[in-house]
Each structure stands twice: as C-alpha cells, then as structure tokens.
C-alpha cells in the first residue's frame, strides 16, 4: 500500500505476513466512509493519494483528483473557506502539529458539503515540509443539526432577550446565574451582568420581608414550583416594587438540583390599585381613619402582639356628647368639619403605634397597645378629654364639644375582639350616665349591673303581659286658690310577691328597649280613665298630667294614638296634659316643634318637664306651643342652701309668664320654699309639702274631701 508516496520504495518484499497486513489496511482504507489522502503542500493541494472514499465525499473519482487530473482539491474547497483552511494548515506545518479543520467543499453535483479534515504534515530528512496526509469526513449531517440547534437557540435567546417579563435562573444558595435584560431593567440595573454581579444575596438585597427567600425556596421544594408568588422587593436604588414570580426547579439527568428558573412580573401598578381599593373599603372617606371593617383586624393584631409581649391593650370607645345637636342644628357641613377636627385631635393624643378608628357617626374607637400598667390609661384619657373639649372653631364660630369614653382592657375584660368592643361600649354608656365628659373603665361590677339589666328587661316584657303596672297620682295645687288643680300620673311596677318598683329603676330600660311605647299607651289610657271618673264623681273637670318619654314622643303616630285614647275614654282633650322633658329636644328641634304643634291641634295641654336642666335654649322657647313650664325640683330643693337659685326661679317665672305660660314648681317640700315661690308669683306647686304621689284611692279621698291649702 501507498500510504506515503515519499516512501515509494516500501515495496513489500518481506514475508507473506506483512503482505497480508498491507492487504488488510488497503481494504480498510478503501472501505472507509472517508477520504484518506496524501497531498503535496502546494497551491493546489495536489493529491498524490486518494482513497476510494473520495467518490462518495466529493463526487469525483480518486483519479480525477490525483495530480489534479480533472480538478484540484484547492478548487473543490469552498471558495470562502480556502484561506481559512490554508492558514490553519500553514500554522500546523510551522509548529509541526496535527490539525483539525471544519470547512465546506463543493461536491461534483454542485452541492455544498461540510467536511472535517484531520491530518498532519510530513517532513523530509532535512526537516522540510514534504506533504500532508490525513482523513476527510463528511459532517454535513452533524453540521445541519448544529445549525438547527443554533437557530432554535437564537430564537429562544431572542425571546429571552426581548421578553417583557423578567426571566431568571438562580442557584439554590441565592445567587443569580442568568437574567434577561427585562429583569435587569425591572430591578433598576443597567444590564443583566450588572444585576448578576451586584445582587449576590437575594434574601438580603432583594426581598423586603425577612425570610421571604426561604418561603420561596420552601414553596418551590414542597410543590416543585411556585406560582404567583407575590413579594415586595428592593430595586437597585432602594425604592420598592411589587413582583409576582413563577418558578420551577431544574435538575440534571441524575436528579441533582441545578437551579431554580422562572419569570418575574412587576405588579406594582395592580397592587397600588388593589391597595387603593382596599384603602377605600377599609377607611373612612371623611376622616381617612380606618373604619369598622378594619377594626377587628387591627384589634386581633394588637391581641397577638400583647400575647407575645405579655402586656395589655386598652380599647377605648369614644362618643362625642353634643355632636348630634350641632349636626342637626348647624348643618352637616359643620358636622363634617367637626368630625374631621375631632379625628385629628384624637389621633394626636395617641402614639403612632396606636390605632384610631371611626366607627361611624360620632363614634370612635382607639386601640392603645403596650400597656404595662392600667394606670397608664388614665393619662391618655385625660389627654383625650382635654383635647376634645377645647373650643373648636368652624366658620368663625366656636363650638364646644366633649366626649364620653368607655374602656375595656385586654385580657381582663375579654379575650376576643367582639367582647372587648361590647364591654368598652357599655362602659361608654356608664360614662354618659355619669354626666358625660368623662371616661369609665369596664369592670366586672359593671358587667354584673348589665346582667341585672338584661334580667330586668326580660321581667319588664312579662310585666306588660301580666298587667303588673299601676299608677300613683301626685296632686298639683294652685297658689292663688290653694285648691287642687289636677294631678300627675306616676307609674309604679308591682311584680307579684316583690316590693313596689320606682320608675327610676325601669323607665330608662323601657325607653332603651322600646317597651316604653306599650307602657306609655297603658299609662295614657289608665290616666285618662281616672280623670274621666273623677270628673263624673266630683262634677268638675279634673286635669291629669302624663309623662311622655323621648322615645314615645318621637313615635310618628303619637297624636293619632292620643286622639283615639281620648275618644275611647271620653275625656275632654283639655283635661290631658303631656309632660315632655327638655332632653327630648336634643335630637331634632324642628321635628320637636312640629310634633308639639300636631299635639296642640288635638287640644291637649303641653308642659316642659324638668325645666332648667336640659339643653333647650331660651331662644327656642318662644317657638314652643307650651302651656306650662315645670321648674325642676333641683332649683327648689336647694333654695335654702343656695340662695342664688332664688334669682333663677324668679327669672324662669317671669320668662314663662311673659310667654303666656303657667309656671309650676315641683319638689316643694318645705314651708320656706312654699312661701318664697308664692311670693314671686309662681302659679302652681307640686311636692311632698302638700302630698306625696298617692295610690288611686288616696287621690280620690283627697279630691273628694278637698280642703284648702293654707
Ligand atoms: P318626674 O316627672 O320629674 O316626676 C317627679 C318625681 O319627683 C316623681 O318621682 C315624684 O315622686 C318625685 N317627687 C314629687 N314630689 C317630690 C318632693 O317633694 N320631693 C322629692 N324629692 N321628690 C318628689 P317618681 O314617681 O319616682 O318618678 C320619677 C320619674 O319617672 C319621673 O320624674 C318621670 O320622669 C318618670 N316617670 C314616672 N312615671 C312615668 C310614666 O308614666 N311615663 C314616663 N315616661 N315616665 C314616668
Ligand atoms: Ca313629670
Ligand atoms: Ca320633673
């Protein structure tokens, strides 16, 4: 065989074994799916040997190429690759090394074929390059595959590079392996490289919430992937954005975790919209304070916090005392202004960490956390009371508002939000009762009172059904004649087998529960019957006065009901007088006056009870169609002790009479009081001095055998 033509004298003359081997090699080379060659190192790559594989590879027979018979190998080499091939071989020749080159040739049929050539230079004894020999294989198939891989890769790369979503690969220990430009941009870095080199501790540098990376890893390990994993993250400049991540784990063939890979979306805009919606749903639009929907959440958070740090929380329930009056009389704009100012004052009375909630209307709740000592609360409360009570300037008018505060303490007064709020609320009522502008702390005793109240309410309902009420009557006396001029009906409750119950103990409950409406109707009917009866017995009209509670007064059909009662009992309407307390007026002055007129139309008499204690300003008085003013007994009873009341009594009498009203003094107990009132021209009196409230037989006896008072 002629592997190397430089050794042309390798004519085998040795034994047949060598012959066989050569034969075998020749066969082998001839059958190889490649071109085995030997070229001269010249400008044509003149081939001096080409194996049979030449035909397959180039489309030419070996003889076409040998000594460039038909075409030279240089010519076959694809034009654009020729220089590169020569450079590579030149270099190998210079260095005396093997070479391996991939390039293209042009097949006899015109097609372009990728080949791989591996060879080495051959030198003569003087070390001069003589020829090169080697092997050329068709690698077109592999090249095509590579190309299509490259195409695919570049398609994917283009997606990667141009995606709007961020794409990343991160190592399990929290470093970026690869990110796309979108992610770099999203996080505020100049380039992916910038991000990868600068952001090397994902937990510390990226996530705002501590432990968020661990949660990410935990989630991905539990489910092999995470979806819509939303977090607040830092950008390079320290600002934050909200992102949503979708990611999975990537393993190698043997199941070793390589990295996490996934996508990131900037959801800041959506989040802030969500947050805005949430803010609207959880905050009061007027004051911007959290609203009642937020309260439970906040309170629960505070409870968790208190449990952790083993301290207490105060839940303060705040109600503005005069808000309704101002809102109704001065208009809602002033009311809104007032609420706004109050909400700011309340907020400024507590620390940042405390929560001020507007429950609605003029009710607020403040959560004060971190209380070690219950006495701490009184300081905060004092601040709140003082701050709220300061004059409040709206449209150049000063308004004075106070508040009543009820407080419950966690965990002393309840362990869950609803109980705490309920208890704070009932403590607030206690504060109202105690005269407003003060605070009360819910206590077990208060709770007991509450239970008693519930019991009372229950019994009161039954009392109506079982007809357990009765009326006492307290006569009124005319100063001028000294004769009884009528009587006031005063209710009593006689539960079977128990002591008689005074109205002070149950009227308020009846009022709050609405039972007063039924009870009131019963009182009116019974009193009217009595008056009618006494008229028949004495032959003279007998005026009867009945107390009408605020709630009763606000019943829309009150006038109609009274009309029907008068008809049913056949009592002349001017024999019935309704006593209305000033406090009834607080809620709505216009409505109050309207109702007075509708009652006046029926022909009944009207009296303002407990005059001087309520809120009715004298300015209103002239608009009231009122027949009588009943001076509150407080002014009368303290007459001896407090001579200043003399002037007040005198003024009320002058005022009432000048408006065409009669003035009656109640609670007259002593001769001194009697004399003084008579001396200043008071019209009538009522009081123990003349008679206590009497059961009906007692009244009847007194009226039938009437003797003149003094
Ligand atoms: P009021 O309308 O101011 O009634 C006067 C109260 O003063 C009565 O108490 C009466 O017994 C008491 N009193 C009368 N003279 C004197 C006196 O000289 N000295 C003192 N210290 N007290 C005197 P009473 O009967 O316990 O009634 C208390 C309150 O209960 C009444 O105050 C009234 O607001 C309410 N009330 C009574 N009956 C009814 C009713 O039928 N309906 C409604 N809605 N309320 C009623
Ligand atoms: Ca009365
Ligand atoms: Ca009274």
XYZ file of C-alpha atoms and ligand atoms in Angstrom:
758
model
C 0.000 0.000 0.000
C 0.994 3.512 -0.716
C 0.174 5.428 2.374
C 3.065 7.688 1.920
C 4.349 8.250 -1.554
C 7.549 9.680 -0.165
C 8.420 6.157 0.756
C 7.798 4.742 -2.720
C 10.273 2.031 -2.045
C 8.057 0.496 0.528
C 7.513 -2.344 -1.792
C 6.834 -5.286 0.381
C 9.439 -7.814 -0.076
C 9.273 -9.340 3.364
C 7.370 -12.366 4.308
C 3.747 -13.038 3.475
C 2.607 -11.946 6.936
C 3.499 -8.368 6.089
C 1.750 -8.795 2.748
C -1.385 -9.824 4.497
C -1.288 -6.855 6.789
C -0.895 -4.423 3.951
C -3.714 -6.069 2.114
C -5.852 -5.703 5.153
C -5.001 -1.995 5.607
C -5.680 -1.311 1.970
C -9.047 -2.932 2.289
C -9.761 -0.983 5.384
C -8.816 2.373 3.896
C -10.680 1.553 0.700
C -13.834 0.753 2.576
C -13.692 3.696 4.913
C -16.527 6.152 4.745
C -13.993 8.942 4.359
C -11.317 10.224 2.049
C -7.872 9.150 3.129
C -5.413 11.321 1.319
C -1.904 12.448 0.832
C -1.414 15.959 -0.650
C 1.545 17.942 -1.714
C 1.949 21.123 0.283
C 1.427 23.326 -2.792
C -1.012 25.857 -4.041
C -3.364 23.155 -5.438
C -3.129 20.727 -2.572
C -2.105 18.376 -5.334
C -3.316 14.956 -4.313
C -0.917 12.118 -4.742
C -3.063 9.599 -2.968
C -6.834 9.478 -2.525
C -8.723 6.543 -1.140
C -11.896 5.111 -2.663
C -13.960 7.159 -0.197
C -13.151 10.139 -2.458
C -16.036 9.349 -4.737
C -18.626 9.387 -2.015
C -17.295 12.502 -0.401
C -16.607 14.692 -3.435
C -18.438 13.029 -6.303
C -15.078 12.704 -8.107
C -13.102 9.520 -8.620
C -9.730 9.413 -6.868
C -8.030 9.634 -10.251
C -9.839 12.842 -11.126
C -8.059 14.469 -8.218
C -4.724 12.735 -8.216
C -2.189 15.064 -9.800
C -5.120 17.398 -10.414
C -6.126 15.343 -13.394
C -9.545 16.811 -13.572
C -9.747 19.201 -10.681
C -7.552 20.194 -7.764
C -8.571 19.830 -4.131
C -7.979 23.571 -3.704
C -10.661 24.115 -6.322
C -13.082 21.803 -4.610
C -12.586 23.601 -1.348
C -15.421 26.124 -0.906
C -14.091 29.439 -2.058
C -14.844 31.315 1.090
C -13.181 28.696 3.274
C -9.959 28.317 1.246
C -7.945 30.928 3.060
C -9.022 29.701 6.436
C -8.047 26.117 5.550
C -4.680 27.193 4.266
C -3.990 29.372 7.308
C -4.747 26.519 9.647
C -2.568 24.046 7.796
C 0.236 26.617 7.442
C 0.194 27.043 11.155
C 0.272 23.292 11.825
C 3.153 22.965 9.356
C 5.031 25.713 11.084
C 4.517 24.215 14.501
C 4.762 20.612 13.379
C 1.431 19.739 14.920
C -1.661 17.910 13.870
C -4.533 19.911 12.602
C -8.267 19.563 12.549
C -10.401 21.834 10.416
C -14.066 22.012 9.585
C -14.925 23.637 6.272
C -17.003 23.281 3.172
C -16.275 21.732 -0.227
C -18.249 21.790 -3.413
C -19.471 18.335 -4.447
C -19.260 17.355 -8.124
C -23.042 17.655 -8.187
C -22.781 21.285 -7.161
C -23.977 20.902 -3.590
C -22.019 22.273 -0.676
C -20.816 19.733 1.833
C -19.403 20.212 5.293
C -16.250 18.210 5.949
C -13.912 17.657 8.799
C -10.293 17.211 7.936
C -7.761 15.809 10.360
C -4.183 15.473 9.256
C -0.562 16.152 9.903
C 2.397 17.459 7.943
C 5.139 15.119 6.690
C 8.702 16.371 6.618
C 11.762 15.015 4.799
C 15.011 14.143 6.451
C 16.096 17.759 6.270
C 13.011 18.792 8.142
C 11.429 20.405 5.107
C 7.748 20.071 4.586
C 7.091 17.454 2.068
C 3.418 16.655 2.093
C 0.386 16.383 4.305
C -1.706 13.345 4.930
C -4.936 12.755 6.689
C -8.578 11.966 6.603
C -11.544 13.978 5.379
C -15.054 13.074 6.528
C -18.492 14.268 5.581
C -20.006 16.060 8.565
C -22.861 17.756 6.775
C -25.463 15.951 8.794
C -23.937 16.950 12.101
C -23.440 20.481 10.874
C -27.077 20.712 9.856
C -28.164 19.552 13.260
C -25.865 22.031 14.883
C -27.201 24.766 12.702
C -30.775 23.994 13.500
C -29.847 23.877 17.173
C -28.258 27.239 16.778
C -31.347 28.541 15.054
C -33.577 27.280 17.826
C -31.223 28.610 20.416
C -31.173 32.000 18.799
C -34.940 32.009 18.568
C -35.173 31.263 22.261
C -32.472 33.732 23.028
C -34.425 36.369 21.235
C -37.454 35.573 23.349
C -35.252 35.685 26.444
C -33.630 38.947 25.437
C -36.783 40.691 24.329
C -39.337 39.379 26.789
C -41.241 41.969 28.807
C -41.307 39.628 31.755
C -38.160 39.143 33.732
C -36.569 35.711 33.371
C -34.009 34.285 35.750
C -32.051 31.296 36.860
C -30.887 31.335 40.430
C -28.733 28.942 42.353
C -30.130 27.207 45.416
C -27.803 29.308 47.562
C -29.355 32.531 46.399
C -27.295 33.902 43.544
C -28.286 34.812 40.041
C -26.921 32.544 37.329
C -28.677 34.198 34.450
C -31.174 37.000 33.990
C -32.626 38.682 30.956
C -32.487 42.399 30.233
C -36.112 42.845 31.264
C -35.366 41.628 34.778
C -32.328 43.854 34.999
C -34.434 46.812 33.935
C -37.249 45.884 36.318
C -34.833 45.826 39.259
C -33.177 49.042 38.093
C -29.836 47.616 36.897
C -28.038 48.727 33.746
C -27.616 45.234 32.331
C -28.014 41.587 33.241
C -24.306 41.478 34.066
C -24.675 44.473 36.350
C -27.503 42.729 38.192
C -25.723 39.393 38.476
C -22.573 40.922 39.882
C -24.263 43.405 42.223
C -27.099 41.281 43.558
C -25.399 38.371 45.195
C -27.560 37.774 48.244
C -31.146 37.542 47.121
C -32.703 37.414 50.579
C -30.830 40.393 51.903
C -30.670 42.569 48.855
C -33.901 41.785 47.065
C -36.789 40.880 49.357
C -38.084 43.497 51.752
C -39.705 40.972 54.098
C -37.165 38.955 56.008
C -37.427 35.243 55.368
C -39.154 35.752 52.030
C -36.457 33.898 50.063
C -36.786 30.998 52.489
C -40.523 30.969 51.890
C -39.849 30.939 48.159
C -37.450 28.011 48.493
C -39.819 26.207 50.843
C -42.736 26.646 48.469
C -40.761 25.513 45.468
C -39.438 22.483 47.319
C -42.858 21.477 48.521
C -44.564 21.744 45.144
C -41.692 21.617 42.649
C -42.805 25.020 41.509
C -44.283 28.278 42.759
C -46.979 30.309 41.143
C -47.897 33.934 41.578
C -45.516 34.325 44.464
C -46.025 37.994 45.342
C -43.410 39.973 47.202
C -42.256 43.479 47.809
C -38.666 43.849 46.574
C -35.971 46.492 46.548
C -34.715 47.975 43.318
C -31.085 48.930 42.926
C -31.778 52.491 44.068
C -33.541 51.300 47.233
C -37.078 52.028 46.054
C -39.521 49.147 46.156
C -41.794 47.400 43.698
C -44.234 44.517 43.944
C -43.407 41.455 41.895
C -45.092 38.173 41.143
C -42.842 35.162 40.492
C -43.490 31.862 38.778
C -40.641 29.408 39.050
C -39.648 25.750 38.986
C -36.731 23.536 39.910
C -34.349 22.287 37.233
C -32.424 19.025 37.770
C -29.654 17.289 35.878
C -30.078 13.759 34.471
C -29.204 12.116 37.755
C -31.592 14.222 39.740
C -29.251 16.755 41.282
C -30.847 20.199 41.650
C -29.135 22.603 39.281
C -31.032 25.803 39.760
C -34.413 27.497 40.004
C -35.690 29.170 36.930
C -38.693 31.325 36.384
C -40.309 34.554 35.409
C -40.992 37.796 37.234
C -43.752 40.272 36.626
C -43.878 43.791 38.003
C -47.316 44.053 39.608
C -46.787 47.352 41.398
C -49.476 49.115 39.405
C -52.003 46.403 40.092
C -51.004 46.306 43.732
C -51.393 50.006 44.197
C -54.791 49.829 42.553
C -55.687 46.927 44.825
C -54.315 48.872 47.749
C -56.358 51.883 46.752
C -59.497 49.760 46.567
C -58.645 48.176 49.858
C -57.968 51.546 51.384
C -61.336 52.777 50.228
C -63.039 49.735 51.674
C -61.231 49.894 54.972
C -61.019 53.621 55.601
C -63.498 56.307 56.352
C -63.755 58.724 53.446
C -64.311 61.803 55.583
C -61.524 61.445 58.124
C -59.239 58.961 56.381
C -59.186 56.912 59.550
C -59.525 53.127 59.431
C -63.193 52.182 59.539
C -65.129 49.485 61.365
C -64.153 46.832 58.802
C -60.559 47.370 59.727
C -61.173 47.442 63.437
C -61.447 43.716 64.006
C -58.272 43.019 62.074
C -56.333 45.653 63.934
C -57.671 44.556 67.248
C -56.725 40.954 66.540
C -53.222 42.084 65.589
C -52.958 44.040 68.819
C -54.097 40.986 70.761
C -51.440 38.811 69.143
C -48.883 41.464 69.916
C -49.985 41.748 73.538
C -49.814 37.965 73.921
C -46.297 37.919 72.592
C -45.045 40.733 74.821
C -47.203 39.850 77.800
C -48.791 43.241 78.180
C -52.252 44.752 77.904
C -54.359 46.648 75.406
C -56.957 49.291 76.121
C -59.961 49.529 73.840
C -61.433 52.999 74.220
C -64.900 53.598 72.861
C -65.454 57.311 72.317
C -68.718 59.089 71.696
C -68.953 62.840 71.166
C -71.512 64.245 73.558
C -73.051 67.150 71.657
C -72.423 66.121 68.089
C -75.974 65.326 67.133
C -77.259 68.627 68.353
C -74.660 70.596 66.411
C -75.003 68.455 63.298
C -78.775 68.836 63.240
C -78.943 72.496 64.068
C -75.873 73.803 62.220
C -75.919 71.509 59.188
C -73.905 68.547 58.016
C -71.058 70.631 56.668
C -70.303 71.946 60.105
C -70.830 68.430 61.446
C -68.297 67.030 58.979
C -65.770 69.727 59.847
C -66.233 68.970 63.488
C -65.683 65.239 62.966
C -62.569 65.958 60.962
C -61.129 68.191 63.652
C -62.013 65.683 66.356
C -60.452 62.810 64.439
C -57.240 64.815 64.146
C -57.276 65.664 67.825
C -57.815 62.047 68.781
C -55.005 60.911 66.507
C -52.653 63.460 68.011
C -53.447 62.288 71.543
C -52.068 58.804 70.954
C -48.808 57.328 69.736
C -48.065 56.315 66.143
C -48.497 52.662 67.004
C -51.961 53.157 68.451
C -54.964 52.914 66.169
C -57.783 55.435 65.872
C -60.853 54.064 64.106
C -64.002 55.902 63.123
C -66.846 53.531 63.752
C -69.396 55.768 62.101
C -71.374 58.834 63.124
C -69.694 60.444 66.098
C -68.268 57.194 67.446
C -64.577 56.420 67.508
C -62.514 53.556 68.870
C -58.916 53.905 69.943
C -56.696 50.886 70.467
C -53.867 51.610 72.856
C -51.265 48.901 72.871
C -48.311 48.124 75.009
C -49.852 48.935 78.360
C -47.930 47.605 81.337
C -49.921 49.306 83.979
C -53.633 50.037 83.810
C -52.930 53.420 85.396
C -51.129 54.416 82.197
C -54.518 54.650 80.588
C -55.780 57.471 82.742
C -53.092 59.787 81.372
C -54.029 59.080 77.764
C -57.687 59.512 78.622
C -57.107 62.796 80.382
C -55.310 63.985 77.262
C -58.204 62.913 75.065
C -60.862 64.562 77.245
C -58.915 67.825 77.432
C -58.091 67.923 73.760
C -61.640 67.179 72.613
C -63.101 69.752 75.000
C -61.042 72.620 73.617
C -63.109 75.126 71.636
C -63.447 74.169 68.028
C -63.565 76.993 65.501
C -65.638 76.369 62.369
C -66.685 79.185 60.027
C -65.648 81.675 62.682
C -67.875 80.180 65.336
C -66.592 78.384 68.390
C -68.177 75.040 69.211
C -67.763 73.258 72.481
C -67.848 69.502 72.355
C -66.987 66.947 74.977
C -66.782 63.201 74.773
C -67.689 60.181 76.828
C -65.221 57.333 76.831
C -65.655 53.712 77.811
C -62.655 51.464 78.186
C -62.185 47.740 78.241
C -58.862 46.100 78.899
C -57.420 43.064 77.202
C -57.201 40.449 78.608
C -59.009 41.488 81.840
C -62.333 42.390 80.269
C -62.440 39.967 77.364
C -60.144 37.949 75.161
C -61.731 38.349 71.799
C -62.424 41.494 69.779
C -66.207 41.468 69.958
C -66.343 41.071 73.705
C -63.806 43.851 74.194
C -65.742 46.229 71.968
C -69.045 45.376 73.572
C -67.645 45.954 77.019
C -65.990 49.221 76.024
C -69.325 50.293 74.576
C -71.180 49.573 77.797
C -68.513 51.382 79.792
C -69.098 54.343 77.467
C -72.778 54.313 78.428
C -71.709 54.378 82.016
C -69.657 57.490 81.204
C -72.695 59.110 79.578
C -74.756 58.343 82.635
C -72.079 59.729 84.897
C -72.647 63.112 83.287
C -70.576 62.949 80.094
C -67.135 64.449 79.532
C -65.521 61.614 81.480
C -64.227 58.125 80.999
C -65.189 54.872 82.663
C -63.391 51.577 82.737
C -65.404 48.455 82.217
C -65.350 46.386 85.343
C -66.814 43.126 86.482
C -69.248 45.163 88.592
C -70.458 46.923 85.512
C -70.883 43.564 83.915
C -72.991 42.468 86.850
C -75.153 45.540 86.509
C -75.538 44.624 82.887
C -76.691 41.129 83.661
C -79.200 42.559 86.094
C -80.353 44.871 83.408
C -80.911 42.029 80.977
C -82.893 40.275 83.671
C -84.895 43.423 84.272
C -85.641 43.768 80.603
C -86.918 40.223 80.500
C -89.155 40.764 83.507
C -90.357 44.074 82.127
C -91.633 42.369 78.991
C -93.591 39.942 81.100
C -94.894 42.781 83.268
C -96.742 44.244 80.305
C -98.406 40.923 79.553
C -99.202 40.279 83.207
C -100.552 43.744 83.869
C -98.184 44.452 86.745
C -98.172 48.252 86.447
C -100.216 50.722 88.426
C -100.433 54.495 88.624
C -99.855 56.785 91.559
C -101.085 60.331 91.361
C -99.458 63.411 92.781
C -101.777 66.391 93.146
C -100.913 69.854 91.907
C -102.055 72.870 93.872
C -102.907 76.351 92.647
C -101.101 79.029 94.666
C -103.879 81.549 94.108
C -106.794 79.404 95.336
C -104.969 76.857 97.465
C -107.046 74.178 95.720
C -106.022 71.019 93.863
C -105.756 71.931 90.226
C -105.054 68.458 88.893
C -102.617 65.594 89.311
C -99.630 63.998 87.641
C -99.782 60.278 86.923
C -96.628 58.477 88.045
C -96.116 54.859 87.191
C -95.179 52.080 89.619
C -94.377 48.444 88.973
C -95.641 45.759 91.287
C -94.166 42.378 90.426
C -96.164 39.714 92.337
C -94.668 38.994 95.742
C -91.965 41.644 95.429
C -91.501 45.219 96.525
C -93.041 48.054 94.578
C -90.539 49.286 91.984
C -89.982 53.023 91.407
C -89.947 54.293 87.810
C -86.331 55.453 88.104
C -85.305 51.793 88.064
C -87.108 50.731 84.925
C -88.190 53.685 82.766
C -84.719 54.066 81.242
C -84.618 50.392 80.264
C -88.128 50.572 78.894
C -87.021 53.586 76.906
C -83.904 51.934 75.509
C -85.662 48.720 74.585
C -88.717 50.377 73.105
C -91.031 48.785 75.678
C -91.917 52.338 76.712
C -94.239 52.662 73.734
C -96.597 49.982 75.002
C -96.220 51.041 78.621
C -96.838 54.671 77.701
C -100.059 53.789 75.954
C -101.213 51.934 79.021
C -100.390 54.924 81.246
C -102.249 57.345 78.980
C -105.328 55.175 78.840
C -105.376 54.494 82.576
C -104.795 58.137 83.490
C -107.473 59.379 81.098
C -109.952 56.873 82.536
C -109.166 58.111 86.038
C -109.595 61.744 85.064
C -112.918 60.979 83.433
C -114.034 59.042 86.522
C -113.059 61.878 88.865
C -114.925 64.386 86.720
C -118.004 62.232 86.993
C -117.580 61.810 90.742
C -116.905 65.493 91.541
C -118.879 67.119 88.781
C -115.812 69.230 87.867
C -113.201 68.645 85.166
C -110.100 67.046 86.607
C -106.898 67.813 84.656
C -104.426 64.966 84.573
C -100.771 65.160 83.562
C -98.927 62.247 81.981
C -95.181 61.930 81.411
C -94.205 61.249 77.804
C -90.720 59.835 77.300
C -88.448 60.967 74.459
C -88.937 57.772 72.527
C -92.666 57.885 72.934
C -92.632 61.476 71.814
C -90.852 60.530 68.611
C -93.431 57.893 67.655
C -94.787 59.027 64.312
C -98.388 58.253 65.211
C -98.360 59.718 68.739
C -101.006 62.381 68.095
C -103.279 59.849 66.449
C -102.892 57.391 69.327
C -103.694 60.071 71.889
C -106.702 61.186 69.928
C -108.029 57.647 69.933
C -107.400 57.267 73.670
C -109.286 60.494 74.379
C -112.171 59.288 72.285
C -112.192 55.854 73.858
C -112.141 57.249 77.406
C -114.450 60.156 76.527
C -112.122 62.642 78.201
C -112.091 66.266 77.094
C -108.805 66.912 75.407
C -108.008 69.960 77.543
C -108.052 67.760 80.643
C -104.979 65.884 79.449
C -101.549 67.436 79.811
C -98.409 65.889 78.400
C -95.148 66.445 80.269
C -92.167 66.400 77.986
C -88.627 66.690 79.288
C -86.242 69.127 77.732
C -83.804 66.354 76.794
C -86.310 65.150 74.198
C -85.436 68.232 72.218
C -81.766 67.368 71.787
C -82.163 65.220 68.742
C -84.083 67.343 66.319
C -85.516 70.728 67.239
C -87.534 71.204 64.060
C -89.202 67.840 64.404
C -89.783 68.514 68.075
C -91.687 71.697 67.363
C -93.660 70.033 64.595
C -94.807 67.287 66.945
C -95.752 69.817 69.598
C -97.993 71.527 67.078
C -99.624 68.297 65.969
C -100.422 67.534 69.616
C -101.635 71.042 70.230
C -104.061 70.569 67.359
C -105.847 67.787 69.222
C -106.399 70.216 72.051
C -104.239 68.645 74.758
C -102.092 70.772 77.068
C -98.317 70.661 76.917
C -95.731 71.118 79.649
C -91.951 71.209 79.640
C -90.808 68.992 82.490
C -87.598 69.352 84.489
C -87.171 72.815 83.017
C -83.734 74.308 83.510
C -81.716 71.108 83.429
C -81.713 70.271 79.749
C -80.375 71.833 76.659
C -83.340 73.751 75.365
C -82.062 77.204 74.907
C -84.311 80.043 75.779
C -84.245 81.014 72.132
C -86.364 78.012 71.277
C -88.883 78.595 73.987
C -90.875 81.226 72.162
C -91.485 78.804 69.285
C -92.988 76.157 71.532
C -96.788 75.975 71.797
C -96.402 75.281 75.501
C -98.900 75.807 78.316
C -96.736 75.116 81.320
C -93.169 75.174 82.498
C -92.310 72.767 85.290
C -89.301 74.071 87.130
C -87.021 71.193 88.001
C -87.009 70.211 91.653
C -83.269 70.730 91.856
C -83.804 74.506 91.871
C -86.469 74.246 94.532
C -84.854 71.776 96.898
C -81.591 73.711 97.114
C -83.304 77.002 97.726
C -82.349 77.161 101.401
C -78.756 76.163 100.787
C -78.146 78.070 97.653
C -79.852 81.468 97.582
C -78.596 82.028 94.041
C -81.472 79.797 92.977
C -83.872 82.498 94.076
C -82.831 84.621 91.154
C -83.091 81.687 88.758
C -86.568 80.808 89.985
C -87.659 84.398 89.669
C -86.268 84.624 86.139
C -87.948 81.409 85.000
C -91.283 82.572 86.351
C -91.037 85.961 84.672
C -89.890 84.361 81.440
C -92.629 81.695 81.372
C -95.391 84.084 82.280
C -94.279 86.671 79.778
C -94.546 83.983 77.081
C -98.093 83.258 78.253
C -97.254 80.065 80.111
C -98.142 78.932 83.598
C -95.176 78.083 85.797
C -95.271 75.223 88.264
C -92.612 74.310 90.801
C -92.109 70.654 91.611
C -90.440 69.059 94.620
C -91.719 71.653 97.052
C -91.045 70.155 100.482
C -90.877 72.980 102.960
C -92.870 75.991 104.091
C -89.911 78.192 103.232
C -89.950 77.014 99.648
C -93.693 77.399 99.507
C -93.606 80.939 100.823
C -90.860 82.077 98.555
C -92.451 80.606 95.424
C -95.761 82.143 96.307
C -94.093 85.494 96.924
C -92.538 85.596 93.477
C -95.766 84.743 91.726
C -95.328 81.063 90.879
C -98.638 79.677 89.580
C -98.715 76.160 90.972
C -96.822 73.715 93.126
C -96.345 70.030 93.476
C -94.434 68.305 96.231
C -94.340 66.436 99.474
C -95.204 69.686 101.236
C -98.727 69.179 100.034
C -98.801 65.495 99.122
C -96.662 62.592 98.035
C -97.776 60.637 94.982
C -100.827 58.634 96.123
C -102.453 55.396 95.034
C -105.752 55.997 93.253
C -107.905 55.571 96.352
C -105.755 58.078 98.202
C -106.111 60.623 95.438
C -109.838 60.092 95.286
C -110.203 60.616 99.031
C -108.130 63.787 98.858
C -110.049 65.201 95.917
C -113.479 64.352 97.370
C -112.783 65.965 100.732
C -110.704 68.751 99.443
C -109.529 71.213 101.994
C -107.772 74.355 101.019
C -104.013 74.519 101.401
C -103.238 77.451 103.682
P -90.820 63.455 87.170
O -91.744 63.525 86.005
O -89.930 64.620 87.378
O -91.662 63.181 88.410
C -91.463 63.774 89.636
C -90.755 62.861 90.545
O -90.454 63.563 91.732
C -91.602 61.680 90.965
O -90.807 60.573 91.203
C -92.142 62.136 92.284
O -92.489 61.101 93.158
C -90.981 62.918 92.824
N -91.413 63.938 93.782
C -92.586 64.584 93.822
N -92.601 65.497 94.845
C -91.397 65.417 95.430
C -90.806 66.084 96.531
O -91.384 66.954 97.197
N -89.532 65.757 96.834
C -88.869 64.821 96.150
N -87.624 64.526 96.476
N -89.403 64.140 95.105
C -90.679 64.459 94.764
P -91.200 59.181 90.657
O -92.642 58.941 90.768
O -90.261 58.226 91.255
O -90.908 59.336 89.120
C -89.624 59.529 88.686
C -89.563 59.824 87.222
O -90.010 58.714 86.466
C -90.492 60.949 86.808
O -89.905 62.175 87.060
C -90.678 60.675 85.381
O -89.614 61.218 84.643
C -90.605 59.188 85.307
N -91.968 58.643 85.209
C -92.849 58.368 86.163
N -93.982 57.882 85.640
C -93.814 57.851 84.321
C -94.642 57.443 83.215
O -95.800 57.038 83.356
N -94.115 57.571 81.960
C -92.879 58.039 81.779
N -92.414 58.121 80.536
N -92.059 58.427 82.771
C -92.550 58.334 84.044
Ca -93.247 64.797 85.364
Ca -89.953 66.724 86.879
